[in-house]
CSV table of C-alpha atoms and ligand atoms in Angstrom, one decimal:
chain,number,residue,atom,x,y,z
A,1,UNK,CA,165.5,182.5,63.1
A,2,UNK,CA,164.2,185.4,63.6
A,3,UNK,CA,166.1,188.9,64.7
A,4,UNK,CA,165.5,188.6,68.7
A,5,UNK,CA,165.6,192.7,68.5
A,6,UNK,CA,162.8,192.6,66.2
A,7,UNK,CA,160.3,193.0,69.1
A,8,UNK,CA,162.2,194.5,72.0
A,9,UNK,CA,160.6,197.4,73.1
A,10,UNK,CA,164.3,199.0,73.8
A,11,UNK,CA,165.5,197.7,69.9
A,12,UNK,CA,162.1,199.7,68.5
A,13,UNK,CA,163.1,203.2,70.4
A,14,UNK,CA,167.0,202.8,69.0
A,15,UNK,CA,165.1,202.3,65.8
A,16,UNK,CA,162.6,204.8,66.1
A,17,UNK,CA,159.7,203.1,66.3
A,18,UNK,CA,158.5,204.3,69.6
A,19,UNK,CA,158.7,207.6,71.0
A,20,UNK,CA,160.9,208.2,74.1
A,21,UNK,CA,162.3,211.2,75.6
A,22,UNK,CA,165.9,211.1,74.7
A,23,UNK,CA,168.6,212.5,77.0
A,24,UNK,CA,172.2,211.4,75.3
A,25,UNK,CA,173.5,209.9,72.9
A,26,UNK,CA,176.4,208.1,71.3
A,27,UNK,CA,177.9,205.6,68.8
A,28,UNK,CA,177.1,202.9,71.2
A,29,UNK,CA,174.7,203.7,74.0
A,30,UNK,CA,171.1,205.6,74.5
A,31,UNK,CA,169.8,207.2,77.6
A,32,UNK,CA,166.3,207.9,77.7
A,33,UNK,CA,163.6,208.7,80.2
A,34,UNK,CA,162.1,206.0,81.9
A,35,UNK,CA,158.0,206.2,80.9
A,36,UNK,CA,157.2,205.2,84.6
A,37,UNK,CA,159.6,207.4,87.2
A,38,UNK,CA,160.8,206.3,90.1
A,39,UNK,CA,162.5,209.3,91.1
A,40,UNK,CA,162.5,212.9,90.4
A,41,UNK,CA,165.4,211.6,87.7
A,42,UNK,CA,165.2,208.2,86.3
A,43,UNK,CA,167.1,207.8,83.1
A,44,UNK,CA,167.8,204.2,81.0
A,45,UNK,CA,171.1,203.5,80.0
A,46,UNK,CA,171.0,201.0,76.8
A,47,UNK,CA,173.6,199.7,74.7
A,48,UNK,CA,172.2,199.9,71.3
A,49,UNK,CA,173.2,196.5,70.6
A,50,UNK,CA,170.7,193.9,71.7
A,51,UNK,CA,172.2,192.1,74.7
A,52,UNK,CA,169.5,190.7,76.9
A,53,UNK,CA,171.0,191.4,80.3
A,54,UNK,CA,174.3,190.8,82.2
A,55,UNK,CA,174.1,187.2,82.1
A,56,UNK,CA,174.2,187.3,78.0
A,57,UNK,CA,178.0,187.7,78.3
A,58,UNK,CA,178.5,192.1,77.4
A,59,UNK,CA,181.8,192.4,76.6
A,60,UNK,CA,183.6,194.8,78.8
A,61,UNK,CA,183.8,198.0,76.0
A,62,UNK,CA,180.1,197.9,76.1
A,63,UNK,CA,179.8,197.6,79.6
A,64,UNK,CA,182.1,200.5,80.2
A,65,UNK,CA,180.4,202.9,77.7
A,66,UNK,CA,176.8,201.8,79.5
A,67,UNK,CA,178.5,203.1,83.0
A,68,UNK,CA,180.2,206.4,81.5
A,69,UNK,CA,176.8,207.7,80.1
A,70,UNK,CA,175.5,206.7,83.0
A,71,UNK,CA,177.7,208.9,85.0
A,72,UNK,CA,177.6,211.8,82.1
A,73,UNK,CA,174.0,211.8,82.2
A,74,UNK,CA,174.1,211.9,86.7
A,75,UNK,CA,176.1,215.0,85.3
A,76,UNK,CA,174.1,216.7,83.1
A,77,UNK,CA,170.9,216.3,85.4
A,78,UNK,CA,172.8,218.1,88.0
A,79,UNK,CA,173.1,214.9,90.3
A,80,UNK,CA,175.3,216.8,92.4
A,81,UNK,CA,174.3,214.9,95.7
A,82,UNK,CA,174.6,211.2,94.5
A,83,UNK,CA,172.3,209.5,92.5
A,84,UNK,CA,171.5,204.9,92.0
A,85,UNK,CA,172.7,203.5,89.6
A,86,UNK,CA,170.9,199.9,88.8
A,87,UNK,CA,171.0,196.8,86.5
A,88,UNK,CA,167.9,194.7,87.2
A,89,UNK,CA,169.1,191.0,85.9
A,90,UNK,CA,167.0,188.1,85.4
A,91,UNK,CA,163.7,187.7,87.4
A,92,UNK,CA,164.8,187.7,91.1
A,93,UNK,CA,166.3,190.7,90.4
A,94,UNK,CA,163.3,192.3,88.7
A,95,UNK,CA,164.3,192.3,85.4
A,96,UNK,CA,161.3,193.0,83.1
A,97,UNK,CA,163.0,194.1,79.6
A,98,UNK,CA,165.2,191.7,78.3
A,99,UNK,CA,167.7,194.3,76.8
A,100,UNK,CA,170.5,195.1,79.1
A,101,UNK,CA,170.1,198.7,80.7
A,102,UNK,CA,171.4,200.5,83.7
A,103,UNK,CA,168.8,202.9,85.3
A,104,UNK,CA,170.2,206.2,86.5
A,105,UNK,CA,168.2,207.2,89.8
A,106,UNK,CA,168.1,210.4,91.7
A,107,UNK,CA,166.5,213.9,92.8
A,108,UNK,CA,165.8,212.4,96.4
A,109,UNK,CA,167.5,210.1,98.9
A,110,UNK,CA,167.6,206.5,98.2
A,111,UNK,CA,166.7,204.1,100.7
A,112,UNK,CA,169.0,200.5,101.5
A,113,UNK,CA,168.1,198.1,101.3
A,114,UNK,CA,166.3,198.1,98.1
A,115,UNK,CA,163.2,196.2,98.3
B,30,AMP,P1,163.6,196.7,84.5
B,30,AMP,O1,162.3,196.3,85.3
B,30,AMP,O2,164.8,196.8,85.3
B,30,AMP,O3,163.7,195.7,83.4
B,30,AMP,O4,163.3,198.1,83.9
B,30,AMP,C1,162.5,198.3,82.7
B,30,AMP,C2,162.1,199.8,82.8
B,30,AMP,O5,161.7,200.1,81.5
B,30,AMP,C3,161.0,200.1,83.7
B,30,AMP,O6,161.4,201.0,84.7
B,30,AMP,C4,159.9,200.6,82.8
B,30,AMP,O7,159.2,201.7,83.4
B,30,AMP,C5,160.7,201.1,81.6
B,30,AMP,N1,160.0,201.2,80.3
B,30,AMP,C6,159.2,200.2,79.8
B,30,AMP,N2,158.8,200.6,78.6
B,30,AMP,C7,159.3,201.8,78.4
B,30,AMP,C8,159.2,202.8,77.3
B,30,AMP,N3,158.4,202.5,76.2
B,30,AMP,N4,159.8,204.0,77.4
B,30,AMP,C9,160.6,204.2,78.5
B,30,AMP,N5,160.7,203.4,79.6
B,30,AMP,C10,160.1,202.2,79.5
């Protein structure tokens, strides 16, 4: 069978393969800037492991390492006000990369609802 990272679009910037604007860091997770913004500040949060989304059983170290970049990088973009953080899973919950990734969202108020 073949590697399901081969082709995700997430797997080819860990490798390299696609240019993205890098923001952290770290043995196990990425953070780069999201190509289409949704706020003044929206960063992506991936475990460099291929995991396709919450419902492809993360164990909990990765999940925890996901959420403290996440927070690190709210830090280091001077979030100081708040900031969204936001897993997308599956297609009713507008999932459109299959590679688990937390977006980190602020620089203006958020609205709730989401829509
Ligand atoms: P989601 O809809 O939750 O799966 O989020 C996927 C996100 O990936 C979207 O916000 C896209 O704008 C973003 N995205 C897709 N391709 C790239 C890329 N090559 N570099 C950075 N962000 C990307």
């Amino acid at each position: 069978m073949a590697d399901r990272s081969e082709n995700c679009i997430f797997c080819r910037i860990i490798r390299g393969e696609i240019p993205a604007t890098m923001v952290a860091t770290n043995d196990h997770v990425v953070a780069f800037r999201d190509l289409d913004p949704k706020a003044p500040v929206h960063v992506l949060v991936v475990p460099r492991e291929h995991i396709a989304s919450l419902d492809d059983s993360p164990d909990r170290a990765v999940l925890g390492a996901v959420l403290a970049l996440a927070t690190e990088v709210a830090q280091m973009e001077g979030l100081a006000d708040g900031y969204r953080v936001v897993i997308n899973t599956g297609p009713d919950g507008g999932q459109t990369v299959d590679h688990l990734h937390a977006h980190v969202l602020g620089g203006r108020h958020m609205a709730w609802p989401p829509g």
